[in-house]
Structures are given as C-alpha cells and as structure tokens.
Coordinates of C-alpha atoms in Angstrom, one line a residue:
M1 CA -48.6 91.6 72.2
T2 CA -45.2 93.2 72.7
T3 CA -43.4 89.9 73.2
V4 CA -44.9 87.3 70.8
V5 CA -42.8 86.4 67.8
T6 CA -45.4 84.7 65.5
V7 CA -48.3 86.3 63.7
R8 CA -50.6 83.6 64.7
D9 CA -50.1 84.2 68.4
F10 CA -50.4 87.9 67.9
G11 CA -53.7 87.4 66.1
V12 CA -55.1 85.3 69.0
I13 CA -54.0 87.8 71.7
F14 CA -55.2 90.9 69.7
D15 CA -58.6 89.3 69.0
G16 CA -59.0 88.5 72.7
Y17 CA -57.9 92.0 73.8
S18 CA -60.3 93.7 71.3
R19 CA -63.2 91.5 72.4
F20 CA -62.5 92.3 76.1
E21 CA -62.5 96.1 75.4
E22 CA -65.8 95.7 73.4
S23 CA -67.5 93.8 76.2
V24 CA -66.4 96.3 78.8
L25 CA -67.6 99.2 76.6
S26 CA -71.0 97.4 76.1
A27 CA -71.5 96.8 79.8
N28 CA -70.8 100.4 80.7
M29 CA -73.1 101.6 78.0
E30 CA -75.9 99.3 79.3
L31 CA -75.3 100.5 82.9
E32 CA -75.5 104.2 81.8
S33 CA -78.7 103.5 79.9
L34 CA -80.2 101.9 83.0
D35 CA -79.3 104.8 85.2
N36 CA -80.8 107.2 82.8
N37 CA -84.1 105.3 82.8
Q38 CA -84.3 105.4 86.6
D39 CA -83.7 109.1 86.7
N40 CA -86.7 109.6 84.3
E41 CA -89.0 107.6 86.6
E42 CA -88.3 109.6 89.8
E43 CA -91.4 111.6 90.9
D44 CA -90.3 113.6 93.9
E45 CA -87.2 115.2 95.4
R46 CA -87.0 112.8 98.3
F47 CA -86.8 109.8 96.2
N48 CA -84.2 111.6 94.1
A49 CA -82.1 112.3 97.2
N50 CA -82.3 108.7 98.2
V51 CA -81.3 107.6 94.8
S52 CA -78.4 110.0 94.7
L53 CA -77.2 108.7 98.1
S54 CA -77.4 105.2 96.8
K55 CA -75.3 106.2 93.7
F56 CA -72.7 107.8 95.9
T57 CA -72.5 104.6 98.1
N58 CA -72.3 102.5 94.9
K59 CA -69.5 104.6 93.6
T60 CA -67.6 104.4 96.8
L61 CA -68.0 100.6 97.0
H62 CA -67.2 99.8 93.3
G63 CA -64.8 102.7 92.5
S64 CA -66.0 106.0 91.2
W65 CA -64.1 105.5 87.8
C66 CA -66.3 102.6 86.8
N67 CA -69.5 104.7 86.8
D68 CA -68.1 108.1 85.8
D69 CA -70.0 110.0 83.2
N70 CA -67.0 110.1 80.7
D71 CA -66.2 106.4 81.2
V72 CA -67.9 105.4 77.9
D73 CA -65.9 107.9 75.9
L74 CA -62.7 106.7 77.6
R75 CA -63.5 103.1 76.8
L76 CA -64.3 104.0 73.2
A77 CA -61.1 106.0 72.8
R78 CA -59.1 103.0 74.1
L79 CA -60.7 100.7 71.6
D80 CA -60.1 103.0 68.7
N81 CA -56.5 103.5 69.7
L82 CA -56.0 99.7 69.9
M83 CA -57.5 99.2 66.4
D84 CA -55.3 102.0 65.0
R85 CA -52.2 100.5 66.5
R86 CA -52.8 97.1 65.0
P87 CA -50.5 97.5 61.8
E88 CA -47.7 98.9 64.0
L89 CA -48.0 96.0 66.5
A90 CA -48.1 93.5 63.6
N91 CA -45.0 95.0 62.1
S92 CA -43.2 94.8 65.4
V93 CA -43.9 91.1 65.4
L94 CA -42.3 90.7 62.0
L95 CA -39.3 92.7 63.0
R96 CA -38.9 90.6 66.2
Q97 CA -38.7 87.6 63.9
N98 CA -35.9 89.2 61.8
P99 CA -34.7 92.7 62.8
H100 CA -32.5 92.8 59.7
N101 CA -35.5 92.8 57.2
V102 CA -35.1 96.1 55.3
E103 CA -38.5 95.9 53.6
Q104 CA -40.3 95.7 57.0
W105 CA -38.5 98.8 58.2
H106 CA -39.6 100.7 55.2
R107 CA -43.2 99.6 55.8
R108 CA -42.9 100.7 59.4
V109 CA -41.8 104.2 58.3
K110 CA -44.8 104.4 56.0
L111 CA -47.1 103.7 58.9
F112 CA -46.1 107.0 60.4
E113 CA -46.6 109.0 57.3
G114 CA -47.5 112.6 58.2
N115 CA -45.5 112.4 61.5
P116 CA -41.9 113.3 60.7
T117 CA -40.8 112.9 64.3
K118 CA -41.9 109.3 64.4
Q119 CA -40.4 108.6 61.0
I120 CA -37.0 110.0 62.0
L121 CA -37.0 107.9 65.2
T122 CA -37.9 104.8 63.2
F123 CA -35.1 105.5 60.7
T124 CA -32.6 106.0 63.5
E125 CA -33.7 102.7 65.1
A126 CA -33.5 101.0 61.7
V127 CA -30.0 102.0 60.7
R128 CA -28.7 101.1 64.2
T129 CA -30.4 97.7 64.2
V130 CA -29.8 96.4 60.7
D131 CA -26.5 94.7 60.1
P132 CA -25.5 95.1 56.4
M133 CA -23.9 91.7 56.4
K134 CA -27.1 90.0 57.6
A135 CA -29.6 92.3 56.0
V136 CA -32.5 90.9 53.9
G137 CA -32.7 93.4 51.0
N138 CA -30.6 96.5 50.3
P139 CA -29.6 98.2 53.5
H140 CA -28.3 101.3 51.7
T141 CA -31.9 102.2 50.8
L142 CA -32.6 102.9 54.5
W143 CA -29.8 105.5 54.6
I144 CA -30.9 107.1 51.3
S145 CA -34.6 107.3 52.4
F146 CA -33.4 108.7 55.7
A147 CA -31.5 111.5 54.0
K148 CA -34.3 112.2 51.5
L149 CA -36.6 112.7 54.5
Y150 CA -34.5 115.6 55.6
V151 CA -34.3 116.9 52.0
E152 CA -38.1 117.0 51.8
H153 CA -38.2 119.2 54.9
K154 CA -35.5 121.5 53.5
D155 CA -32.9 120.4 56.0
I156 CA -29.9 119.9 53.7
A157 CA -27.3 120.1 56.5
N158 CA -28.7 117.1 58.3
A159 CA -29.1 115.3 55.0
R160 CA -25.3 115.7 54.4
V161 CA -24.7 114.3 57.9
I162 CA -26.7 111.2 57.1
F163 CA -25.0 110.7 53.7
D164 CA -21.6 111.2 55.4
K165 CA -22.4 108.5 58.0
A166 CA -23.7 106.2 55.3
A167 CA -20.5 106.5 53.3
Q168 CA -18.6 105.1 56.3
V169 CA -20.7 102.0 56.6
N170 CA -19.1 98.7 55.5
F171 CA -21.8 97.5 53.1
R172 CA -21.9 94.1 51.6
T173 CA -21.1 95.2 48.0
V174 CA -19.4 98.1 46.4
D175 CA -22.6 98.9 44.4
N176 CA -24.4 99.7 47.6
L177 CA -21.9 102.2 48.7
A178 CA -21.7 103.7 45.2
A179 CA -25.5 104.1 45.1
V180 CA -25.3 106.1 48.4
L181 CA -22.6 108.4 47.0
C182 CA -24.4 108.9 43.6
E183 CA -27.5 110.0 45.5
W184 CA -25.4 112.3 47.5
V185 CA -23.9 113.8 44.4
E186 CA -27.3 114.2 42.7
M187 CA -28.6 116.0 45.8
E188 CA -25.7 118.5 45.6
L189 CA -26.4 119.1 41.9
K190 CA -30.1 119.7 42.5
H191 CA -29.2 122.4 45.1
K192 CA -26.6 124.1 42.8
N193 CA -23.6 122.9 44.7
L194 CA -21.7 122.0 41.6
E195 CA -18.1 122.2 43.0
G196 CA -19.2 120.3 46.0
A197 CA -20.5 117.5 43.8
R198 CA -17.2 117.4 41.7
E199 CA -15.1 117.4 44.9
L200 CA -17.2 114.6 46.3
L201 CA -16.6 112.4 43.2
R202 CA -12.9 113.3 43.2
R203 CA -12.5 112.0 46.8
A204 CA -14.7 108.9 46.1
T205 CA -12.7 107.8 43.1
A206 CA -9.3 108.5 44.6
E207 CA -7.2 105.3 44.9
P208 CA -6.2 104.5 48.5
S209 CA -2.6 105.1 49.4
A210 CA -0.1 102.4 49.9
E211 CA 0.0 103.0 53.6
V212 CA -3.8 102.5 53.9
K213 CA -3.5 99.3 51.8
R214 CA -0.8 97.9 54.1
R215 CA -2.8 98.7 57.2
V216 CA -6.0 97.1 55.8
A217 CA -4.0 94.0 54.7
A218 CA -2.6 93.6 58.2
D219 CA -6.1 93.7 59.7
G220 CA -7.3 91.0 57.3
N221 CA -10.8 92.6 56.8
E222 CA -10.9 94.7 53.7
P223 CA -13.9 97.1 53.7
V224 CA -15.8 98.1 50.5
Q225 CA -14.3 101.6 50.7
M226 CA -11.0 100.1 49.4
K227 CA -12.7 99.0 46.2
L228 CA -14.8 102.1 45.6
H229 CA -12.4 103.7 43.2
K230 CA -13.2 100.9 40.7
S231 CA -16.9 101.4 40.7
V232 CA -18.2 101.8 37.1
R233 CA -21.3 103.6 38.3
L234 CA -19.2 106.3 40.0
W235 CA -16.8 106.8 37.1
T236 CA -19.7 107.1 34.6
L237 CA -21.3 109.8 36.7
Y238 CA -17.9 111.5 37.1
A239 CA -17.2 111.5 33.4
D240 CA -20.7 112.9 32.6
I241 CA -20.3 115.7 35.2
E242 CA -16.8 116.6 34.0
E243 CA -18.0 116.7 30.4
S244 CA -20.8 119.1 31.3
L245 CA -19.0 121.2 33.9
G246 CA -15.3 120.8 33.4
T247 CA -12.8 121.4 30.6
L248 CA -11.6 119.1 27.8
E249 CA -8.4 118.3 29.6
S250 CA -10.1 117.5 32.9
T251 CA -12.6 115.3 31.0
R252 CA -9.8 113.5 29.2
D253 CA -8.0 112.9 32.5
V254 CA -11.1 111.2 33.8
Y255 CA -11.5 109.0 30.7
E256 CA -7.8 108.1 30.7
R257 CA -8.0 107.0 34.4
I258 CA -11.0 104.9 33.5
L259 CA -9.1 103.1 30.8
D260 CA -6.0 102.7 33.0
L261 CA -8.1 101.1 35.7
K262 CA -9.7 98.8 33.1
V263 CA -13.2 99.6 34.4
A264 CA -14.5 101.0 31.1
T265 CA -17.6 99.8 29.2
A266 CA -18.3 99.8 25.5
Q267 CA -20.5 102.8 25.9
I268 CA -17.7 104.7 27.8
I269 CA -15.3 104.0 24.9
I270 CA -17.8 105.3 22.3
N271 CA -18.5 108.4 24.5
Y272 CA -14.8 109.1 24.9
A273 CA -14.1 108.8 21.1
S274 CA -17.1 110.9 20.3
L275 CA -15.9 113.6 22.6
L276 CA -12.5 113.7 21.0
E277 CA -14.0 113.7 17.5
K278 CA -16.3 116.5 18.5
H279 CA -13.3 118.7 19.4
G280 CA -11.4 117.7 16.2
Y281 CA -9.1 115.0 17.6
R282 CA -10.0 112.4 15.0
E283 CA -6.7 110.4 15.2
D284 CA -6.9 110.3 19.0
A285 CA -10.5 109.1 18.7
F286 CA -9.4 106.3 16.4
K287 CA -6.8 105.3 18.9
V288 CA -9.5 105.1 21.6
Y289 CA -11.5 102.8 19.3
E290 CA -8.4 100.6 18.8
R291 CA -8.0 100.4 22.6
G292 CA -11.6 99.5 22.9
V293 CA -11.6 96.7 20.4
N294 CA -8.5 95.2 21.9
M295 CA -10.0 95.5 25.4
F296 CA -13.3 93.8 24.7
K297 CA -14.4 90.7 22.9
Y298 CA -17.7 89.9 21.2
P299 CA -20.5 90.6 21.8
H300 CA -19.4 93.7 23.8
A301 CA -17.1 94.8 21.0
K302 CA -19.8 94.7 18.3
D303 CA -21.0 98.3 18.8
I304 CA -17.4 99.6 19.0
W305 CA -16.5 97.9 15.7
I306 CA -19.5 99.2 13.9
T307 CA -19.0 102.7 15.2
Y308 CA -15.3 102.6 14.5
L309 CA -15.7 101.4 10.9
S310 CA -18.4 103.9 10.2
K311 CA -16.4 106.9 11.5
F312 CA -13.3 105.7 9.7
V313 CA -15.0 105.3 6.4
E314 CA -16.7 108.6 6.8
R315 CA -13.4 110.3 7.6
Y316 CA -11.1 108.7 4.9
G317 CA -13.3 106.7 2.6
K318 CA -11.5 106.5 -0.9
D319 CA -8.4 108.3 0.3
K320 CA -7.0 105.5 2.3
L321 CA -8.8 102.5 0.8
E322 CA -6.1 100.0 1.6
R323 CA -6.0 100.9 5.2
V324 CA -9.8 100.7 5.4
R325 CA -9.7 97.2 3.8
E326 CA -7.2 96.0 6.3
L327 CA -9.4 97.3 9.0
F328 CA -12.4 95.5 7.7
E329 CA -10.4 92.3 7.2
H330 CA -9.3 92.5 10.8
A331 CA -12.8 93.1 12.0
L332 CA -14.1 90.1 10.1
Q333 CA -11.4 87.9 11.6
M334 CA -12.3 88.9 15.1
A335 CA -16.1 88.6 14.8
P336 CA -18.0 85.3 15.2
A337 CA -20.2 84.0 12.5
D338 CA -23.4 85.4 14.0
N339 CA -22.1 89.0 13.9
L340 CA -20.5 89.0 10.4
K341 CA -23.5 90.2 8.4
P342 CA -23.4 93.9 9.2
L343 CA -19.7 94.0 8.7
Y344 CA -19.9 92.4 5.3
L345 CA -22.7 94.7 4.2
Q346 CA -20.7 97.7 5.3
Y347 CA -17.6 96.4 3.6
A348 CA -19.4 95.8 0.3
K349 CA -21.0 99.2 0.4
L350 CA -17.6 100.8 0.7
E351 CA -16.4 98.9 -2.4
E352 CA -19.5 100.0 -4.3
D353 CA -19.2 103.6 -3.3
S354 CA -15.5 103.6 -4.4
G355 CA -16.4 102.2 -7.8
R356 CA -14.9 98.7 -7.3
V357 CA -18.0 96.7 -8.3
K358 CA -16.0 93.5 -9.0
R359 CA -14.5 93.7 -5.5
A360 CA -17.9 94.3 -4.0
M361 CA -19.2 91.2 -5.7
E362 CA -16.3 89.2 -4.2
V363 CA -17.2 90.5 -0.8
Y364 CA -20.9 89.5 -1.3
E365 CA -19.8 86.0 -2.4
Q366 CA -17.5 85.7 0.6
A367 CA -20.3 86.8 2.9
A368 CA -22.7 84.3 1.5
K369 CA -20.2 81.5 2.2
A370 CA -19.2 82.6 5.6
L371 CA -22.6 83.4 7.2
P372 CA -24.5 80.8 9.1
D373 CA -27.0 78.6 7.2
K374 CA -30.0 80.4 8.6
E375 CA -28.8 83.8 7.2
K376 CA -27.6 82.6 3.8
L377 CA -30.9 83.1 2.0
Q378 CA -31.1 86.7 2.9
M379 CA -27.5 87.3 2.0
Y380 CA -28.0 85.6 -1.4
D381 CA -31.0 87.8 -2.1
I382 CA -28.9 90.9 -1.5
Y383 CA -26.1 89.4 -3.6
I384 CA -28.4 88.6 -6.5
A385 CA -30.1 92.0 -6.4
R386 CA -26.8 93.9 -6.5
A387 CA -25.4 91.7 -9.3
A388 CA -28.6 92.2 -11.3
K389 CA -28.2 95.9 -10.9
F390 CA -24.6 96.1 -12.1
Y391 CA -24.4 93.2 -14.6
G392 CA -28.0 92.4 -15.5
A393 CA -30.3 89.5 -14.7
P394 CA -28.5 86.8 -16.9
K395 CA -25.4 87.2 -14.8
T396 CA -27.2 86.0 -11.7
R397 CA -27.6 82.5 -12.9
K398 CA -24.2 81.4 -11.5
I399 CA -25.2 82.9 -8.1
F400 CA -28.5 81.1 -8.1
E401 CA -26.7 77.8 -8.8
Q402 CA -24.2 78.5 -6.1
A403 CA -27.0 79.2 -3.7
I404 CA -28.9 76.1 -4.5
E405 CA -25.8 74.0 -4.1
S406 CA -24.9 75.6 -0.7
E407 CA -25.8 74.1 2.7
M408 CA -28.9 76.1 3.2
P409 CA -32.0 74.5 4.8
S410 CA -34.2 72.7 2.3
E411 CA -37.0 75.3 2.6
D412 CA -34.6 78.1 1.7
V413 CA -33.2 76.0 -1.2
K414 CA -36.8 75.5 -2.5
T415 CA -37.4 79.3 -2.2
M416 CA -34.3 80.0 -4.1
C417 CA -35.3 77.5 -6.9
M418 CA -38.6 79.3 -7.3
K419 CA -36.9 82.6 -7.6
Y420 CA -34.5 81.1 -10.1
A421 CA -37.5 79.7 -12.1
D422 CA -39.2 83.1 -12.1
L423 CA -36.0 84.7 -13.4
E424 CA -35.7 82.2 -16.3
K425 CA -39.4 82.6 -17.0
S426 CA -39.1 86.3 -17.2
L427 CA -36.2 85.8 -19.7
G428 CA -38.3 83.5 -21.9
E429 CA -36.2 80.4 -21.1
T430 CA -39.0 77.9 -20.9
D431 CA -36.7 74.8 -21.1
R432 CA -34.4 76.1 -18.3
T433 CA -37.5 77.0 -16.2
R434 CA -38.9 73.5 -16.7
A435 CA -35.6 71.9 -15.8
I436 CA -35.6 73.9 -12.5
Y437 CA -39.1 72.8 -11.7
I438 CA -38.0 69.1 -12.4
F439 CA -35.0 69.5 -10.1
S440 CA -37.0 71.1 -7.3
S441 CA -39.9 68.6 -7.5
R442 CA -37.6 65.6 -6.9
Y443 CA -36.0 66.9 -3.7
F444 CA -38.1 69.6 -2.1
A445 CA -41.8 69.5 -3.0
D446 CA -44.2 67.1 -1.4
P447 CA -47.4 67.2 -3.4
L448 CA -49.6 66.8 -0.3
A449 CA -47.7 69.5 1.7
D450 CA -46.6 72.0 -0.9
S451 CA -49.5 72.5 -3.3
D452 CA -48.3 76.0 -4.2
F453 CA -45.3 74.6 -6.0
W454 CA -47.3 72.2 -8.1
K455 CA -49.9 74.9 -8.9
R456 CA -47.1 77.2 -10.2
W457 CA -45.7 74.4 -12.3
H458 CA -49.2 73.5 -13.6
D459 CA -49.9 77.1 -14.6
F460 CA -46.5 77.3 -16.3
E461 CA -47.2 74.2 -18.4
L462 CA -50.6 75.6 -19.3
Q463 CA -49.0 78.8 -20.6
H464 CA -45.8 77.5 -22.1
G465 CA -46.0 73.7 -22.4
N466 CA -47.7 71.1 -24.6
V467 CA -49.2 67.7 -24.1
D468 CA -45.9 65.9 -23.7
T469 CA -44.5 68.3 -21.1
Y470 CA -47.8 68.3 -19.2
R471 CA -47.8 64.5 -19.2
E472 CA -44.2 64.5 -18.0
M473 CA -45.2 66.9 -15.1
L474 CA -48.0 64.5 -14.1
R475 CA -45.7 61.5 -14.2
I476 CA -43.1 63.3 -12.0
K477 CA -45.8 64.3 -9.6
R478 CA -47.0 60.7 -9.3
S479 CA -43.5 59.4 -8.7
V480 CA -42.8 62.1 -6.1
T481 CA -46.0 61.2 -4.4
V482 CA -45.0 57.6 -4.2
I483 CA -41.6 58.5 -2.7
Y484 CA -43.1 60.6 0.0
S485 CA -45.8 58.1 0.7
Q486 CA -43.2 55.6 1.7
T487 CA -42.4 57.7 4.8
R488 CA -46.0 58.8 5.6
I489 CA -49.0 56.6 6.1
I490 CA -52.4 58.2 6.0
L491 CA -55.2 56.3 7.8
P492 CA -58.5 58.3 7.6
N493 CA -61.0 57.4 10.2
M494 CA -64.7 57.0 9.6
D495 CA -65.5 60.6 10.6
T496 CA -63.2 61.8 7.9
L497 CA -64.8 59.5 5.3
K498 CA -68.2 60.7 6.2
G499 CA -67.3 64.3 6.2
V500 CA -65.6 64.4 2.8
G501 CA -68.4 63.8 0.4
G502 CA -71.6 63.9 2.4
S503 CA -73.9 61.3 0.9
G504 CA -73.2 58.4 -1.5
D505 CA -70.0 56.5 -1.6
E506 CA -67.7 58.0 1.0
M507 CA -64.6 56.3 -0.3
A508 CA -65.3 57.5 -3.8
N509 CA -65.7 61.0 -2.5
L510 CA -62.5 60.8 -0.6
E511 CA -60.7 59.6 -3.8
R512 CA -62.2 62.5 -5.7
K513 CA -60.9 65.0 -3.1
L514 CA -57.4 63.5 -2.9
A515 CA -57.1 63.1 -6.7
P516 CA -54.5 65.5 -8.2
D517 CA -55.8 68.7 -9.9
Q518 CA -55.5 67.8 -13.6
D519 CA -56.6 69.6 -16.7
S520 CA -60.0 68.5 -18.0
S521 CA -58.5 67.6 -21.4
F522 CA -56.5 64.8 -19.8
R523 CA -59.4 63.4 -17.7
R524 CA -60.7 61.4 -20.6
L525 CA -62.2 58.0 -20.9
G526 CA -59.6 55.3 -20.5
F527 CA -56.9 57.6 -19.0
V528 CA -55.1 55.7 -16.3
N529 CA -54.2 57.8 -13.2
A530 CA -51.4 56.6 -10.9
G531 CA -52.9 58.5 -7.9
V532 CA -55.6 57.4 -5.5
E533 CA -58.2 57.4 -8.3
G534 CA -59.0 54.0 -9.7
V535 CA -58.8 52.8 -13.3
I536 CA -61.6 54.2 -15.4
R537 CA -63.1 51.3 -17.3
T538 CA -64.8 51.5 -20.7
D539 CA -68.1 50.0 -21.5
Q540 CA -66.5 47.1 -23.2
D541 CA -64.4 46.4 -20.1
T542 CA -67.4 46.3 -17.8
I543 CA -68.5 42.8 -16.6
E544 CA -72.2 42.8 -16.2
L545 CA -73.9 40.6 -13.6
P546 CA -77.5 39.4 -14.2
V547 CA -80.1 40.5 -11.7
G548 CA -82.0 37.6 -10.0
D549 CA -83.0 36.0 -6.8
D550 CA -80.4 35.0 -4.2
D551 CA -81.2 31.4 -4.7
D552 CA -80.9 31.4 -8.4
E553 CA -77.6 30.4 -10.0
V554 CA -75.8 33.4 -11.5
E555 CA -73.6 32.8 -14.4
I556 CA -70.6 35.2 -14.4
A557 CA -69.1 36.2 -17.8
Q558 CA -65.4 35.5 -18.0
R559 CA -62.8 37.0 -20.2
D560 CA -59.4 35.8 -21.1
V561 CA -56.5 37.7 -19.5
P562 CA -54.0 38.9 -22.1
A563 CA -50.8 36.9 -22.2
A564 CA -48.6 40.1 -22.0
V565 CA -49.8 40.6 -18.4
F566 CA -48.1 37.4 -17.3
G567 CA -44.9 37.9 -19.3
D568 CA -42.5 34.9 -18.7
L569 CA -45.0 33.5 -16.1
A570 CA -47.7 32.7 -18.7
P571 CA -49.4 29.3 -18.3
E572 CA -47.8 26.5 -20.3
D573 CA -51.0 25.8 -22.2
E574 CA -51.1 29.4 -23.4
I575 CA -47.5 29.3 -24.5
S576 CA -48.0 26.0 -26.3
R577 CA -51.0 27.4 -28.1
K578 CA -49.0 30.4 -29.2
R579 CA -46.2 28.1 -30.4
E580 CA -48.6 26.1 -32.5
N581 CA -49.8 29.3 -34.2
D582 CA -46.3 30.6 -34.7
G583 CA -43.5 28.1 -34.3
N584 CA -40.8 30.8 -34.3
L585 CA -41.7 32.4 -30.9
G586 CA -39.4 30.1 -29.1
R587 CA -36.2 31.5 -30.6
P588 CA -34.2 34.1 -28.6
I589 CA -34.6 36.9 -31.1
D590 CA -38.4 36.3 -31.1
R591 CA -38.4 36.5 -27.3
I592 CA -36.6 39.8 -27.5
K593 CA -39.1 41.1 -30.0
R594 CA -41.9 40.0 -27.7
Q595 CA -40.4 41.8 -24.7
K596 CA -40.3 45.0 -26.7
K597 CA -44.0 44.9 -27.3
G598 CA -46.3 46.8 -25.0
A599 CA -49.0 45.5 -22.7
Y600 CA -51.6 46.0 -25.5
G601 CA -49.6 44.1 -28.2
C602 CA -48.0 47.1 -29.9
T603 CA -44.3 47.8 -30.4
V604 CA -42.3 50.8 -29.2
K605 CA -42.2 52.2 -32.7
T606 CA -45.9 51.9 -33.0
V607 CA -46.4 53.8 -29.7
E608 CA -44.1 56.6 -30.8
S609 CA -46.0 56.9 -34.1
L610 CA -49.3 57.4 -32.4
S611 CA -50.8 60.9 -31.9
P612 CA -51.2 62.3 -28.3
K613 CA -55.0 61.7 -28.4
S614 CA -54.5 58.1 -29.6
L615 CA -51.8 57.6 -27.0
I616 CA -54.1 58.8 -24.2
A617 CA -56.8 56.5 -25.4
V618 CA -54.4 53.6 -25.3

C-alpha cells in the first residue's frame, strides 16, 4: 500500500488486507468462545488440571501470542487503525502520482485536523516537495496556510519566519508573491504592528538597484522579486495604509510613484483626485484627472471622465462656461458611440442650468444623431420632452419628423409615429393625425401582426371621422394586407379548421374569424369586402337549383354576364348587338365614354353624386 501509484491497485490491496484482518479476528473470537465452553463443562479439579496442561502445551507449540486473552482486542485495534488510516493512505497514492498537486497537500493537512504536530510536519514536507514551476494550483497558498497555522496558535514569531521564507521563493507569477506579502502585512496590522506593516510595504515596493539588475541580467534567470515593485495589488494596499496612517505628503508620494511607474488603475486615479479635493487641492485634483484620461482609453476611462466632468461642473459651473464646453467637446471626441449618452445628457443639463436653452436643444439634437440606432428612440424621447417643456408641444413637430426620418429600427419608428399621432390628436389636428396613421400603415403596420395599431386608428375614426374617412381606412387596410400577404403564405391544417368554429362549415368559421373588425354600419347587404370574406349576394343574385332525384335532369337557370365585365374582350356577337342598337359606339370618343363608365353602367359623375348609403348599396 505504500508503493502502489494507482487508486485501483490501492483499492484491491486494501480490500484484501482488511478481509485478512477480519478473518483472523473472527477465527480468534471463535477459538476463544470454544475454550470458554469447555471450561464451563469441566466437573472436577483433575480434569481441569489436565485441560490446563493441554492448553499450556498448545500455547507452547503454536505460540503463546496466538491464544492470549488480549489477542482479540489487539486484532480489533489493528483493524480499526487500518480503517482510520485509509484516507491518509489513499492521499499518499495521489501524491505519489503527482507530488506537486497543491490541492492534495491541503486535503492531507485537513486529515490531521486537531493534531497540530502532524499538520506542521505535513506543511513542512509540502513546501519542500512542491516545485512552484511545476505546481498544479497555487503554491503560495501552502505558505500562507502554514503561517496561519502558527497564528492560530499564537505563535507570531514563527509565522513571521514562514512569511519571510515564502517571500524568498521564486514563484511562477508576481501575483503569487504579492499575495504572500499582503497576507503578511494584514497579519501585522491585526496584531497592531503598524510601523512594521508600513516598513514591510516600503521594502516590497522598492525598485531594485542598478547593480542587482546587472547581476540578474548576467545570470539570465530573472526571479519574480525583480518585478514585485510593479504589483498593482501591493501599491493599492500601500496607498490605503498611507492614507489611513500616514500624512498627506507621504500619501501623495505613494500615488505619484504609482503614476510614474504606470501601474495605476482608474480607481486609483479617482481615489488620488478625491484625496486632493478633500484637502482643498482642487486644481491638483483636476490635473490628476487629466493625467488619468490621457493614460487610459475607453472603456477604462469612462468612470474617470464622468467623475472629472461632474467635479469640474460642480466647482466652476457658470463661471468658466467656455472651458467646461471645451472639456465636454474633448470628452465627446474621445468617447466611442456606445458611451456618448451619459456625456451628452450631462452636457445638456449644464446648458439648461446655465440658462442656454437653445444651446441645450442643439446638444440634444446632436446627441440624437450621434448615438447608435438602438439608443435613438430613448434619446428622442428625452429631446421631445425637454423641447415641450421649454417651447410647448407644437414646437416638437419638427423633432418628431426628424426622428421618423432617422435610421432607427422600424419598430422604433412606428412607436415614434404613434406618439406623434397622439400629440396631434391632443392638439385637435385630426387631419394631421390621419395623415400620420396613413403614413405609418403603409410602411410599419402588418394587419395580422399589429392589431393594436389598427384598433387605435379604428377608434380614432369612430370618434373624429366620417363615412368617407372610415372607408378610406378600410381600403388602406386591405391594400396593406395584400402587400404583406405576398411575403407570407398561411396554410391552415385541418386541426386549425376544426378548432376555429366548432360545428358547421369550418371554412366559413375561419373566414369569419379572419375577417377584419369592421363597424356594423358597414356590414350591410351587398357590401363587398376585399379580405378573406366572400362576396355577399342579394336574393336576386342567388341562383336557385331545383331539388329532385339524382337521375332527373336538372335545368340550371342562366343569367347573362354584363358586358362591362369583359371590357375590350367582350364577344363579337355582343359588340355587334350593341352596335346595332347604337351605331355610334364604335367611334373613339364613344369608346372613351364607355371606359369611364363603372362596372354597373354608371358614370363617374353619377357615382360622385350618390349618397354614402347608396354608394355602399352599389
């Protein structure tokens, strides 16, 4: 078990070993039970003496340890010890497979929880065995856990020794070494050794001398200790400690070194500027912001720009308006399109607060054009709301038209059209509202997909329209339906047909469901619908078929088709008959007059002179 390198082999050997111990234990227990039964059956002292002599001889021949009274307890203790050692033995197998597995070493330490001596020995073996360059995991966690073990037992001196040895290890990355030093500093802070923590950070962030650099360059193997002075984690901790424990000058020195080494982050820039502003050095704080925006690019510079502009506007505002405008223009030039919105809103608010409303409207307009298409709708909403507040609702018409003509997605354009229509409706401009509905319907409203749009138009016509405008809405709806139907084919299956109307004619039920929602005053006898609903015939148009047997001959009534249906393709006999009745139909002017006539033999003037009810009947 101490030499196998696979878990499978270990399992086979351990199972065999445990079964062997169990069998030996069982045999000894049976032998002891048999001896006890024989002792109970002895009746006299002589026989007892003979039995005792036999036992002594048996012990001498087979070994006294095999039949000792405490042998069962010994065997039971051996079996228990074997079972208790199974996790440790299994862990040893895994470590023999890869002695540089950090996680397995941590698990081995946990196996000895409650036994500090075994844990210390295990940690000592681990840090000696694990090679940081070959380690699987983070080898610095072994050193940190080793030191924390001493800290838990109030042995700070040995914990410092462990941290000091860990700081000399050549880890794979600088972050591993920085993590060790940060834990060391936090330990010193918890135990009130403040100056020791500051001194430790001062030594850790010190740049190596030129002589050390030359010596390391000659060796050709640069350790991580040479790069430790550029660790952002160490510098951040150092700046926080100096800001809490040191003076303003010492803290500024730390921040300036961070900027000189170019290891600052956006948060460090903001913290440094906030520190200077807190102590009254506003211009120095603005200089730090300037260095920050020149050092970083988007998206890292986003927070710096927003904070910088907010502080600058708060400090100067109206006093240095031109300088603030230049700063905003510079920020807008540096920012990508996705990050322009907060800058434009901040810029426009500045103009509004300073009383330059016209200038603020120009900023809103510029923002609406510069933002990405997906953000234009929200920006136009803000633009329209501000314009309505300062100039009134009628002044927003130009903005609505500009938004509709922009390159927004079609859904956003439709939304903007609806808001425009609501505006005109609230102003009492029914003609303008109807024109907006007509424009929207032709480009953005599928009757089958956007029923809300058509319902709104329908309600509008019922409130503010008349018969002609309502009929025009229905005509447009039918034409739009035809346009969209050219790119979409609906093929309902039989289940759909059966589920639409229940009983009766399923196709008729489907037609009734798909028919457009029209006012009852227009669903009159003889009104022709261009949708899926069929032509409603009058009683006089109905062709009646006589009822009879299947074998009987059925005479079907026939009606003449009006000649206007055929137009120029009318049969020759029909045209000849018409010419006999009126010999002037063949002249060009007569043909023109005939083409102006409708399908029911009435001229255009006659149609225009009809009343709406008569026109619907026709």
